[in-house]
Coordinates of C-alpha atoms in Angstrom, one line a residue:
X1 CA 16.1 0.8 3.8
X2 CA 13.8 -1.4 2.4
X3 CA 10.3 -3.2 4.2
X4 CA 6.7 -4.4 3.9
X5 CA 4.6 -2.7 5.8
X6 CA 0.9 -4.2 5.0
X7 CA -0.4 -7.0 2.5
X8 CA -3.9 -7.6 0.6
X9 CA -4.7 -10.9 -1.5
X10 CA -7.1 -10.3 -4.5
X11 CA -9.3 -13.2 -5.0
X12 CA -9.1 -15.4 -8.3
X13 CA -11.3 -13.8 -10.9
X14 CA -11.4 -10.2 -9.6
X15 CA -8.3 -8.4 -12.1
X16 CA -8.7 -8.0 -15.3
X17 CA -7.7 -10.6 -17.8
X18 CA -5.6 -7.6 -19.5
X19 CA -5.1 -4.6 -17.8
X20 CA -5.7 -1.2 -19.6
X21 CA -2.5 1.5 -20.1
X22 CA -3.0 4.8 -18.5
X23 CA -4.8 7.2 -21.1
X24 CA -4.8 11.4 -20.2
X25 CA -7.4 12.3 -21.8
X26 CA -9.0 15.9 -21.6
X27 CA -11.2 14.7 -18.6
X28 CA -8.5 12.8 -17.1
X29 CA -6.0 15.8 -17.2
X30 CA -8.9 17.7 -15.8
X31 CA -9.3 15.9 -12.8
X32 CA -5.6 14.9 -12.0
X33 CA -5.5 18.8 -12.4
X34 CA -7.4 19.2 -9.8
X35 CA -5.9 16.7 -7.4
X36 CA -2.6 18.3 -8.1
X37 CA -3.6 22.3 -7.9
X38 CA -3.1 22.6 -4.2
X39 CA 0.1 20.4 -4.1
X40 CA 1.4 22.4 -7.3
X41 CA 0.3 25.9 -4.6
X42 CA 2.2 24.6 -2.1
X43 CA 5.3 23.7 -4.2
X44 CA 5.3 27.5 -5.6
X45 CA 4.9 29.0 -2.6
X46 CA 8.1 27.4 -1.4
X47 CA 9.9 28.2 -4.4
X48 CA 9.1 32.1 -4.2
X49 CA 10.6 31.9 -0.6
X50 CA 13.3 29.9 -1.3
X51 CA 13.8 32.2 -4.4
X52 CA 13.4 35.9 -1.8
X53 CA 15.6 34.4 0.7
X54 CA 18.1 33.7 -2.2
X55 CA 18.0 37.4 -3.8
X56 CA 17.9 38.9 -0.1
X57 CA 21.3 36.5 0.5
X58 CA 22.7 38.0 -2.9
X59 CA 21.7 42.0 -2.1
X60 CA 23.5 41.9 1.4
X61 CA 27.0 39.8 -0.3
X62 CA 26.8 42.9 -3.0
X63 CA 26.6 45.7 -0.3
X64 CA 29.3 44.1 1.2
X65 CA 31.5 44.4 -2.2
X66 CA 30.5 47.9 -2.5
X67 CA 31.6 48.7 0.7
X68 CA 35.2 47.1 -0.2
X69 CA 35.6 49.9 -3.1
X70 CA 35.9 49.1 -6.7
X71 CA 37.2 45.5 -7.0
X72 CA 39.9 45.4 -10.3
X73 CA 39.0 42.9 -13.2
X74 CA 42.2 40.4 -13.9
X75 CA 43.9 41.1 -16.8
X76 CA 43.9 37.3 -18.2
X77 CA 40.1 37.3 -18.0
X78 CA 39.9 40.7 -19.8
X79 CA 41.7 38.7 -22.9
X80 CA 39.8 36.0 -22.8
X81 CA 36.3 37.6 -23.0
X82 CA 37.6 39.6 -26.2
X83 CA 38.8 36.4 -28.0
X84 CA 35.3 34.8 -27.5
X85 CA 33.8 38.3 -29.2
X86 CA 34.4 36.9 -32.3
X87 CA 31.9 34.4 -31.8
X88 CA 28.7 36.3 -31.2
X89 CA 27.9 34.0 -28.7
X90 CA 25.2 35.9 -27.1
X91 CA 23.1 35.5 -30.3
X92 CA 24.3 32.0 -31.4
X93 CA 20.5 30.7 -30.9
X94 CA 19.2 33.6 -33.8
X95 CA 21.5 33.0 -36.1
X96 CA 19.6 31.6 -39.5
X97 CA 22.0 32.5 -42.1
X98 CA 21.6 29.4 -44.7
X99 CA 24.4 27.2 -45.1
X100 CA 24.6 24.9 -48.3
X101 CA 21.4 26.3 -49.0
X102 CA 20.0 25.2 -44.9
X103 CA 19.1 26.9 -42.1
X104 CA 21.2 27.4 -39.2
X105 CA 18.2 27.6 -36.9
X106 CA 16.8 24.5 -35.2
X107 CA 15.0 22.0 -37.2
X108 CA 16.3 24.2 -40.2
X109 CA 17.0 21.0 -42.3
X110 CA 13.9 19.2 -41.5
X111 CA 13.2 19.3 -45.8
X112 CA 16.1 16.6 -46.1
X113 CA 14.6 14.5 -44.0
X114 CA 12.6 11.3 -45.2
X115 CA 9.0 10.6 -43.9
X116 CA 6.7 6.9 -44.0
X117 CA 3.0 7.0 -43.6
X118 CA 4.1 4.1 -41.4
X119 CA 6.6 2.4 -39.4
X120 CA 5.8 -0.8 -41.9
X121 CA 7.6 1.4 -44.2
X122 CA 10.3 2.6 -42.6
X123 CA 13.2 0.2 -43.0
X124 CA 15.0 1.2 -39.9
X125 CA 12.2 -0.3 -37.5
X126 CA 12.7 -3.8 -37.7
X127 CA 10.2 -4.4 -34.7
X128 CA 6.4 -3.5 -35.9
X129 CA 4.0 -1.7 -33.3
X130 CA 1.5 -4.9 -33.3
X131 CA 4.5 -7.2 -32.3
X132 CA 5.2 -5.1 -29.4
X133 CA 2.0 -4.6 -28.2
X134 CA 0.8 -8.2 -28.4
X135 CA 4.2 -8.9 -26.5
X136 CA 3.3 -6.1 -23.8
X137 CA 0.1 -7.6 -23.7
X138 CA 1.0 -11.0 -23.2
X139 CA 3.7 -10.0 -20.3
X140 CA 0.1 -7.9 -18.7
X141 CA -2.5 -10.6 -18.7
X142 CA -3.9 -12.7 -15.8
X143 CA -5.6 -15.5 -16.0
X144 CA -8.1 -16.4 -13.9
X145 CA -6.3 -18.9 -11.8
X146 CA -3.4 -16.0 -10.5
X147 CA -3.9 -14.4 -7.7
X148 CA -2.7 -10.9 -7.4
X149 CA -0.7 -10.0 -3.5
X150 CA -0.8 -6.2 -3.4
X151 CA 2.3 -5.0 -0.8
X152 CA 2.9 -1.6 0.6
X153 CA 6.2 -1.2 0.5
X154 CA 9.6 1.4 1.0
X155 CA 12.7 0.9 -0.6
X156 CA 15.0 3.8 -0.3
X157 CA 12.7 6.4 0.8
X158 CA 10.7 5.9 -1.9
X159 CA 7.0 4.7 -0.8
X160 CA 4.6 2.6 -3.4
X161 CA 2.4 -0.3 -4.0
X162 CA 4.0 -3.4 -5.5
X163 CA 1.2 -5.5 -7.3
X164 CA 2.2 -9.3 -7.9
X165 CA 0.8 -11.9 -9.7
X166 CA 1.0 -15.4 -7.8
X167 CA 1.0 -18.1 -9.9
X168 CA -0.2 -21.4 -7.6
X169 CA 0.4 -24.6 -10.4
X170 CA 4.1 -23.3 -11.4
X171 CA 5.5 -22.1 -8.3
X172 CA 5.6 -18.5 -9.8
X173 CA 5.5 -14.8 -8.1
X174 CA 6.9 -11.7 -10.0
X175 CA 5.8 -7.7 -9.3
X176 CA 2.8 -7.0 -12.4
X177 CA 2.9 -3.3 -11.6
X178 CA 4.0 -1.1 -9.3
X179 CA 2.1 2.5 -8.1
X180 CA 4.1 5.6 -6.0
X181 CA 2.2 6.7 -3.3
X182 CA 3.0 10.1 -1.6
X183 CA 4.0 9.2 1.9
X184 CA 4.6 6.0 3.8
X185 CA 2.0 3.3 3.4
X186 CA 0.5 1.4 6.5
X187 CA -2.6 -0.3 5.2
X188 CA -4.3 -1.4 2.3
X189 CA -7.4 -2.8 1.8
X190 CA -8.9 -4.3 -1.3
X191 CA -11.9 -3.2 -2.9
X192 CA -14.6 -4.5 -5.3
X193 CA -16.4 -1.7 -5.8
X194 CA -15.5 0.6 -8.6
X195 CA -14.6 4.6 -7.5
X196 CA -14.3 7.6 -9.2
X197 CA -15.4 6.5 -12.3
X198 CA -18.8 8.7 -12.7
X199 CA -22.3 6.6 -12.1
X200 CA -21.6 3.2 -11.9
X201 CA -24.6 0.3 -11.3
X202 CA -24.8 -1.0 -8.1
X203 CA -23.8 -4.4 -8.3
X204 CA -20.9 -3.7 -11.0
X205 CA -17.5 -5.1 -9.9
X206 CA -14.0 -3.6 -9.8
X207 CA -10.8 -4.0 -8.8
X208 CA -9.6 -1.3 -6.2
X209 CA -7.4 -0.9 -3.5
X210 CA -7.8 1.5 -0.6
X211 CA -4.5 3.0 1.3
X212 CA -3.5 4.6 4.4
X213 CA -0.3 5.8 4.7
X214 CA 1.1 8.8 7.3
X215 CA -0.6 11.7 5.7
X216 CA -4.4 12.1 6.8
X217 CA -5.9 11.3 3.2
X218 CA -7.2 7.6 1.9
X219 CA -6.0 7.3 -1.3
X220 CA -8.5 4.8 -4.0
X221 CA -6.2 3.3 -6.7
X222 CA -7.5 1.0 -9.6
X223 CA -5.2 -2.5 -9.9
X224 CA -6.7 -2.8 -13.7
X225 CA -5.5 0.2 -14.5
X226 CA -1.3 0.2 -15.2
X227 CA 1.2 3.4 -15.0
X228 CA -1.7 5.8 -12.9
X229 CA -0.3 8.8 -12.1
X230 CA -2.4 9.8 -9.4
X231 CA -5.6 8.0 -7.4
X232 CA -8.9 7.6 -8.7
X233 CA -10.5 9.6 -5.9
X234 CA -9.3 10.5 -2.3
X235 CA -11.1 10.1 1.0
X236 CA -10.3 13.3 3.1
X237 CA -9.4 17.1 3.4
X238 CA -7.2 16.4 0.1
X239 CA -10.2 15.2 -2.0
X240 CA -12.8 17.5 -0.5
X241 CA -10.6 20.7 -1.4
X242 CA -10.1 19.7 -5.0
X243 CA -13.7 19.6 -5.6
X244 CA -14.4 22.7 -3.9
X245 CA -11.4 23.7 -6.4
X246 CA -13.4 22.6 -9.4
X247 CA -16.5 24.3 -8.5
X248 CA -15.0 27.3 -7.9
X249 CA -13.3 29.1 -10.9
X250 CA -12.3 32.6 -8.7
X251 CA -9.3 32.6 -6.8
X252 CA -9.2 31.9 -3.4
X253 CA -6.8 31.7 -0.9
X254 CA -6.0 27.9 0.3
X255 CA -7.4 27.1 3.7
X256 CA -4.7 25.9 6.0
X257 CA -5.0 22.0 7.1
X258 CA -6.5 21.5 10.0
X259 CA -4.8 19.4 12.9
X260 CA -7.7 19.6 15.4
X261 CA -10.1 16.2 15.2
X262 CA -13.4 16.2 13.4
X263 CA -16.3 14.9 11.7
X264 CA -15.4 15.2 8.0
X265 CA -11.7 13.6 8.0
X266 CA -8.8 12.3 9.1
X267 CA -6.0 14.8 10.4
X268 CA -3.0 12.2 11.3
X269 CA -1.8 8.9 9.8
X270 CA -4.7 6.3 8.9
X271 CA -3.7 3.1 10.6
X272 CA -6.3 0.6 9.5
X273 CA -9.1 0.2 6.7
X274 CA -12.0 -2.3 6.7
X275 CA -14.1 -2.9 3.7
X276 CA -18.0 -3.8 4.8
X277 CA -18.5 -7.0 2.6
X278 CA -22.1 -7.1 2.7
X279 CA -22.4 -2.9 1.9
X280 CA -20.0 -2.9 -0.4
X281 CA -20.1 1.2 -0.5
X282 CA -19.0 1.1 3.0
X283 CA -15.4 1.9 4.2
X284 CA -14.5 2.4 7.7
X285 CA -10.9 4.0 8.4
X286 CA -9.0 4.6 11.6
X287 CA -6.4 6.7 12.7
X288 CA -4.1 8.1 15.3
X289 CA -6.1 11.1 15.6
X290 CA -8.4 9.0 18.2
X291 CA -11.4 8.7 15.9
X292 CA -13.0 5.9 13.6
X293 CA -14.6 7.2 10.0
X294 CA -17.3 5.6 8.2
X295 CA -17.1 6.6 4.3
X296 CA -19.3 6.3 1.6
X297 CA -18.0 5.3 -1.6
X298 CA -20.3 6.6 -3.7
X299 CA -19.9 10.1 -2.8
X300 CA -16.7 9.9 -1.4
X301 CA -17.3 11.7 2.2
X302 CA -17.6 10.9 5.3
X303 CA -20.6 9.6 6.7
X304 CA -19.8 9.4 10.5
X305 CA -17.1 10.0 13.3
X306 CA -16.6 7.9 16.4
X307 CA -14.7 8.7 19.0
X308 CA -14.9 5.4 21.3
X309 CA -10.7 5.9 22.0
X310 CA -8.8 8.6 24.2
X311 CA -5.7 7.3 21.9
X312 CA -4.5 6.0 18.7
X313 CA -7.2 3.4 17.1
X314 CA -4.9 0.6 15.4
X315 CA -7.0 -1.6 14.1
X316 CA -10.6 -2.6 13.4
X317 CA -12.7 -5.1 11.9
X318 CA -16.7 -5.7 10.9
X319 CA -18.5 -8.1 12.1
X320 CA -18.6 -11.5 9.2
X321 CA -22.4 -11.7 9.6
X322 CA -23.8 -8.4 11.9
X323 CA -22.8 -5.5 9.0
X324 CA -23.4 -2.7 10.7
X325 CA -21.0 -3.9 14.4
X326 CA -17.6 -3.2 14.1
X327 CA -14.6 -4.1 16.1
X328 CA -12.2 -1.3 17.3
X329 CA -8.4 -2.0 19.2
X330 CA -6.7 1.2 20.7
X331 CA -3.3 2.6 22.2
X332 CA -5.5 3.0 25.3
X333 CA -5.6 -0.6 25.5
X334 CA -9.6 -1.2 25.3
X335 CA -11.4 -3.0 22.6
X336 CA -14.6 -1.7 21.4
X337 CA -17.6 -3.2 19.8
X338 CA -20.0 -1.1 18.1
X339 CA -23.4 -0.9 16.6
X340 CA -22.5 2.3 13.8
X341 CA -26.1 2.8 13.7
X342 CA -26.5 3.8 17.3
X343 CA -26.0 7.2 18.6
X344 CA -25.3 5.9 22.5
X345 CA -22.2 6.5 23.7
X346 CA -22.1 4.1 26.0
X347 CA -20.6 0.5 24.0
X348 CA -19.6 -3.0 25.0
X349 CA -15.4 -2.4 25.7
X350 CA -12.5 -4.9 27.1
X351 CA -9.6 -4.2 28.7
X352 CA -5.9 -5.7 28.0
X353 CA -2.4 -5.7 29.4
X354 CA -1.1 -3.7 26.9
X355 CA -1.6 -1.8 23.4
X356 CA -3.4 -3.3 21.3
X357 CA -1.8 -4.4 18.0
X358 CA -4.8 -6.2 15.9
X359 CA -8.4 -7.5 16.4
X360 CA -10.6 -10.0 14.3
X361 CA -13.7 -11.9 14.6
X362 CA -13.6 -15.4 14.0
X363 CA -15.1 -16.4 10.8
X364 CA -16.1 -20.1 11.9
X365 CA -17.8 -18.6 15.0
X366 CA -18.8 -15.0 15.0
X367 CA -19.6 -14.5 18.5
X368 CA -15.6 -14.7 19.3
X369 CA -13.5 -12.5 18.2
X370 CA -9.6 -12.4 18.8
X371 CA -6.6 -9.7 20.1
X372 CA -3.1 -9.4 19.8
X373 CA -1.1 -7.1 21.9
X374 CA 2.1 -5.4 22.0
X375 CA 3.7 -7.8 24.7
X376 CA 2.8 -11.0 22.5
X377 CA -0.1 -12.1 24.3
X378 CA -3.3 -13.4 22.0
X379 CA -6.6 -13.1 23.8
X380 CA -10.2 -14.3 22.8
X381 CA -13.0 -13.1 23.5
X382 CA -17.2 -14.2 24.1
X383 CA -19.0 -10.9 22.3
X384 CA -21.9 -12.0 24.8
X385 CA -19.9 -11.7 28.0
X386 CA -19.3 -7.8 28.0
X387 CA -18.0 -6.7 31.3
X388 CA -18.9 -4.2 33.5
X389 CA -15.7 -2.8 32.9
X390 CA -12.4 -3.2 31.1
X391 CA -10.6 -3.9 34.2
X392 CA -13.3 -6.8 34.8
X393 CA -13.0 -8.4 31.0
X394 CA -12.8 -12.6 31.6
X395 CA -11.3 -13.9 28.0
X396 CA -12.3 -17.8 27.2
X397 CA -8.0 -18.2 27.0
X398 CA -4.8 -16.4 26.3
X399 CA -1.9 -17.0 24.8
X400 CA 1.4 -16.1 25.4
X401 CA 2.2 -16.4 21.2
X402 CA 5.7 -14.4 20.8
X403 CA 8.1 -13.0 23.3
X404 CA 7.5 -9.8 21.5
X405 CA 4.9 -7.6 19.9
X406 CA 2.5 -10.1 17.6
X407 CA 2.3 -7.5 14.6
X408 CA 0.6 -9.4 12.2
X409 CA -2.4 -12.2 13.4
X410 CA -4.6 -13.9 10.7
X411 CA -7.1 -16.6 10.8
X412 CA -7.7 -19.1 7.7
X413 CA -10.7 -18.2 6.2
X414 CA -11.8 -22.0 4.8
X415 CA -10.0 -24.0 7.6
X416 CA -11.4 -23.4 11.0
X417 CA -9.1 -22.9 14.1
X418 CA -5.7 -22.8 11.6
X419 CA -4.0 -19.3 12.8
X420 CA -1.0 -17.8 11.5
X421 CA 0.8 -14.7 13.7
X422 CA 4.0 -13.0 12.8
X423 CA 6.3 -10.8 15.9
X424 CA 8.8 -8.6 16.0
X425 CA 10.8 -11.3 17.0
X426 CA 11.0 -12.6 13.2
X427 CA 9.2 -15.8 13.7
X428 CA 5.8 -16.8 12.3
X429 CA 4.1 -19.5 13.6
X430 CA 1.0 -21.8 12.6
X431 CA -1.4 -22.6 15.4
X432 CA -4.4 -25.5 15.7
X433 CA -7.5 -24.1 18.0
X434 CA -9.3 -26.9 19.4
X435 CA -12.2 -27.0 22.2
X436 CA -9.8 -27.1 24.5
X437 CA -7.4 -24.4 23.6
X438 CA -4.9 -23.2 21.3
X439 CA -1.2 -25.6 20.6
X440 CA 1.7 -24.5 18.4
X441 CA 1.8 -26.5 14.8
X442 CA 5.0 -24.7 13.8
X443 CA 7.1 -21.7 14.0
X444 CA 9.3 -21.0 11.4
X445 CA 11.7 -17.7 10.3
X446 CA 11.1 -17.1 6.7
X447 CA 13.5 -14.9 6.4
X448 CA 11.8 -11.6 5.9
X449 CA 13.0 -9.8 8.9
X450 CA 11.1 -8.3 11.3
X451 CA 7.2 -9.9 10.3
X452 CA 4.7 -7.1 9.8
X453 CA 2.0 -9.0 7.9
X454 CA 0.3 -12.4 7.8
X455 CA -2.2 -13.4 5.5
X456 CA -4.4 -16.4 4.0
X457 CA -5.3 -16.5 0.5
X458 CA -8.8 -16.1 0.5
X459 CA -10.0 -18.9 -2.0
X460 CA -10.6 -22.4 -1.0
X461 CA -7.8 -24.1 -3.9
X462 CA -5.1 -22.0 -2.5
X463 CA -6.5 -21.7 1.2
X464 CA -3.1 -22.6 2.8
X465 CA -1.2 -20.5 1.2
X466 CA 0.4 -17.8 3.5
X467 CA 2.3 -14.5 2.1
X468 CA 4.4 -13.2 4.6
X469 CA 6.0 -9.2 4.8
X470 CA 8.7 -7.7 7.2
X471 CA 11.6 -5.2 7.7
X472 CA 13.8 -7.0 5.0
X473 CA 11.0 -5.6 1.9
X474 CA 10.6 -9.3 0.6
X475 CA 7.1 -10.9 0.2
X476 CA 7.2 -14.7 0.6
X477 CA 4.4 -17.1 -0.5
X478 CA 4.4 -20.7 1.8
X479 CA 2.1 -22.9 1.2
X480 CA 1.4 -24.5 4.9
X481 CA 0.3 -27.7 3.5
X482 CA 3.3 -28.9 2.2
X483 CA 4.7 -29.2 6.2
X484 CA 4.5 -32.2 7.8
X485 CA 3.2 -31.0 11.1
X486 CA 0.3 -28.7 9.5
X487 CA 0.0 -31.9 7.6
X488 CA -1.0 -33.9 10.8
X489 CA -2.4 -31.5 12.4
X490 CA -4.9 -30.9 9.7
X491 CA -5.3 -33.8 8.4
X492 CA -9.0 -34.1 7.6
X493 CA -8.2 -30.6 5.2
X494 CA -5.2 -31.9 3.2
X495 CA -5.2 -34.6 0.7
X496 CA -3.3 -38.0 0.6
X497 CA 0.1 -37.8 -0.8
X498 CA 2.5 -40.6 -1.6
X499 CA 6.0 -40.2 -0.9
X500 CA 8.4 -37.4 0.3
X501 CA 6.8 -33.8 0.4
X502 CA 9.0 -30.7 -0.3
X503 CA 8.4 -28.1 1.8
X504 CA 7.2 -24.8 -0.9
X505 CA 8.5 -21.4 -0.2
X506 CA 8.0 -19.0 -3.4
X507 CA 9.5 -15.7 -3.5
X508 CA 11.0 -12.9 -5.9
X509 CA 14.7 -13.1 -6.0
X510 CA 16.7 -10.3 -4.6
X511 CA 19.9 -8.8 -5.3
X512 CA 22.5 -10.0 -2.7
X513 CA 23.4 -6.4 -2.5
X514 CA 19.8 -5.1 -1.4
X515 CA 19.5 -7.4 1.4
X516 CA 20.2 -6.2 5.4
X517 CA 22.6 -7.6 7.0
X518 CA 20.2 -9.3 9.8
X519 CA 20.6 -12.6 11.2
X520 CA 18.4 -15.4 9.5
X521 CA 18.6 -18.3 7.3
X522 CA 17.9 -17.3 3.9
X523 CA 14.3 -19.2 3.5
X524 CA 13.4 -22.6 2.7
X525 CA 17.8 -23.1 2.6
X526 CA 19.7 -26.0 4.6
X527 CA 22.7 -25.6 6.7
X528 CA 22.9 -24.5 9.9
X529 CA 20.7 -21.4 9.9
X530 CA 18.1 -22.8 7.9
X531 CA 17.6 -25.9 10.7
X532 CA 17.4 -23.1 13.4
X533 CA 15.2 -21.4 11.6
X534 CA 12.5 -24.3 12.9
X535 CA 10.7 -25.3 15.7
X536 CA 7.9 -27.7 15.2
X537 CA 5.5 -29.9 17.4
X538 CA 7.3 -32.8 15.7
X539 CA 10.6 -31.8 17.1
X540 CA 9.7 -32.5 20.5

């Protein structure tokens, strides 16, 4: 099993030019210590059962041989224990009797050996340390016109980031770095803001990454940083316990993880993250315990609970100009828009047809904001027209967008009314929002299965570029503006070009082996699958 589950792009300029190597010091073994001490408890307290349910297994089989009488050793065996005698075996490991004036022990002929001050010296190493690590280095660095596409992937059970570099002018994408994460992932969220690294100045700039996955914690992972072994500071019951570790030298018994909702953290899978833009310290986080969470970086604790739901909260968003509102889509089908700094219960909320799959504000107009549901309908929305009640809620339009569930729904940051959603049903498809109303550009199956995520580069030189995720754990990278009907449909965005344009559809090549057997053209291929695979407003 292998698939995509979320996507983030990181902006040109934000990663390091050369990323540093992972370096345990005495601080850093410290810490990781202390994330690590109650996984490490847990780990030894099943070993000690596993290890009394063995010895309990092996005292009842021996009462049963006792209870057979005395059982008779076989001659044969009798024989061959008395020829092995000869060999001492039993103290083989002591033995340091010298032999041609050397040690039998281990490392007993260490004085023959020959020793450089340096591997220059050495004749046998042919390749010199500065050679490999200019070469290393080389392979690392990113320049300033990559993007990096962070993925959360699975591939065989095995859960983890893939970081890759994108690579616009030469039609490149390859994996950087890779990080394991300890349970499914489900959403990332890219940072700027660096965490976990002591006292930092307020307007200093990182290069983080914040992700949910099924366990309750928010794990903060830093992309400059390559081969981490563990997060540079959690959000939840899991970072809260290893400080409370740290300042506590006596030992205490664990506490046992709470499953009942509450103010300080998660307790089920975190389904969505939204960085606030304009207070960079501010994280919001919800899950399908029913609540929202508001963190603070800087300490790394939560700063507020909401509970607006009465079921699983999917997806939310802040408002692009109004920091403090933010945008809330539940399992209980109502969308929520709150002010975080008000204590009133009562909030603006619209109803749908069915559960909500994503929600965002439009960026070219922020008193609209759109949702996506689990039957494929899109729906927007006038944040001025509140109803009464949800039943009562009057959207501007809908769309009927996919025959199934639209998972995925993003909206060009630099090109206003160009959309992009992604189903169930395997299709992705481009969409023009006029005055009056949405129309299909194109829909296209890029071959990545199932589509789980959909998303716009976020700077203006690569603004139609779209990376696309699903079931079949291959990222693919399309730049829109190199198909003929965005082309028209867009006109007054792309620039003249002469001649035939070939349609651009980067990717990382995959073993035929690792693939699914699903239907699909492979992407961007001709033949009969690959002309199914489109459906255009030029076609008709």
């Amino acid at each position: 099993m292998s698939m995509i589950t979320a996507a983030a792009w990181v902006p040109r300029g934000a990663a390091a030019t050369f990323p540093t190597k992972y370096d345990v010091d005495e601080n850093e073994l410290a810490r990781i210590s202390k994330l690590a001490k109650l996984q490490l408890e847990d780990a030894e307290e099943d070993l000690h059962k596993a290890q009394n349910g063995h010895q309990n297994l092996e005292g009842n089989e021996d009462s049963s041989d006792e209870d057979d009488g005395d059982v008779q050793m076989d001659p044969s065996n009798k024989d061959a224990d008395d020829d092995l005698k000869e060999y001492d075996l039993d103290n083989y490991d002591s033995d340091t009797a010298p032999k041609n004036g050397e040690t039998m022990a281990m490392f007993g002929n260490a004085r023959s050996l020959a020793y450089h001050q340096s591997n220059a010296e050495d004749p046998y190493i042919t390749m010199q340390e500065n050679e490999e690590e200019d070469e290393e280095r080389e392979d690392l660095q990113v320049l300033s016109s990559d993007n990096m596409v962070i993925t959360a992937k699975v591939e065989d059970e095995v859960a983890h980031l893939e970081i890759y570099v994108y690579e616009d002018e030469v039609d490149n994408l390859y994996v950087h770095h890779d990080i394991m994460l300890p349970a499914i992932p489900l959403c990332v969220e890219w940072l700027d803001l660096p965490v976990g690294k002591g006292s930092t100045d307020a307007n200093s700039k990182g290069n983080f990454v914040a992700v949910g996955t099924f366990d309750p914690d928010i794990e903060l992972w830093d992309l400059d940083t390559i081969d981490s072994m563990y997060p540079n500071a959690i959000l939840g019951q899991g970072g809260g316990e290893a400080k409370a570790e740290a300042g506590d030298e006596k030992k205490r018994k664990k506490p046992k993880k709470s499953k009942k909702a509450n103010d300080d953290y998660h307790v089920d899978a975190v389904l969505s993250l939204a960085a606030n833009r304009q207070h960079r310290n501010l994280l919001a986080s919800s899950s399908a315990d029913k609540t929202v969470k508001l963190w603070d970086l800087t300490t790394q604790k939560c700063a507020k609970s909401y509970s607006h739901h009465t079921d699983k909260v999917c997806s939310i968003a802040w408002h692009p100009k109004e920091a403090t509102v933010l945008l809330s889509g539940s399992y209980d089908r109502t969308l929520v828009a709150a002010d975080l700094r008000s204590t009133d219960t009562k909030v603006p909320r619209w109803g749908v047809e069915s559960d909500v799959e994503t929600v965002a504000w439009d960026p070219h107009d922020t008193n609209h904001f759109y949702v996506t549901t689990e039957s494929g309908m899109i729906h927007y929305h006038d944040l001025r027209n509140a109803p009464v009640s949800p039943e009562s809620s009057k959207p501007i339009w809908t769309l009927q967008a996919h025959g199934e569930s639209v998972s995925s729904f993003d909206i060009n940051p630099a090109i206003p009314g160009f959309l992009a959603t992604g189903s169930t049903d395997k299709e992705v498809k481009l969409w023009n929002v006029q005055p009056t109303g949405p129309s299909m550009v194109v829909s296209r199956n890029l071959g990545v299965g199932k589509v789980f995520t959909t998303k716009f580069a976020p700077d203006s030189e690569v603004a139609f570029r779209l990376a696309v995720g699903g079931s079949k754990g291959n990222i693919q990278i399309w730049d829109t503006s190199t198909n003929a009907a965005v082309r028209n449909a867009f006109a007054h965005r792309v620039g003249p070009v002469s001649g035939e344009v070939k349609e651009r559809l980067v990717g990382v090549e995959e073993d035929s082996s690792d693939e699914e057997s699903e239907g699909g053209g492979e992407p961007g291929g001709e033949g009969e699958d690959g002309e199914a695979g489109w459906e255009s407003m030029e076609d008709e």
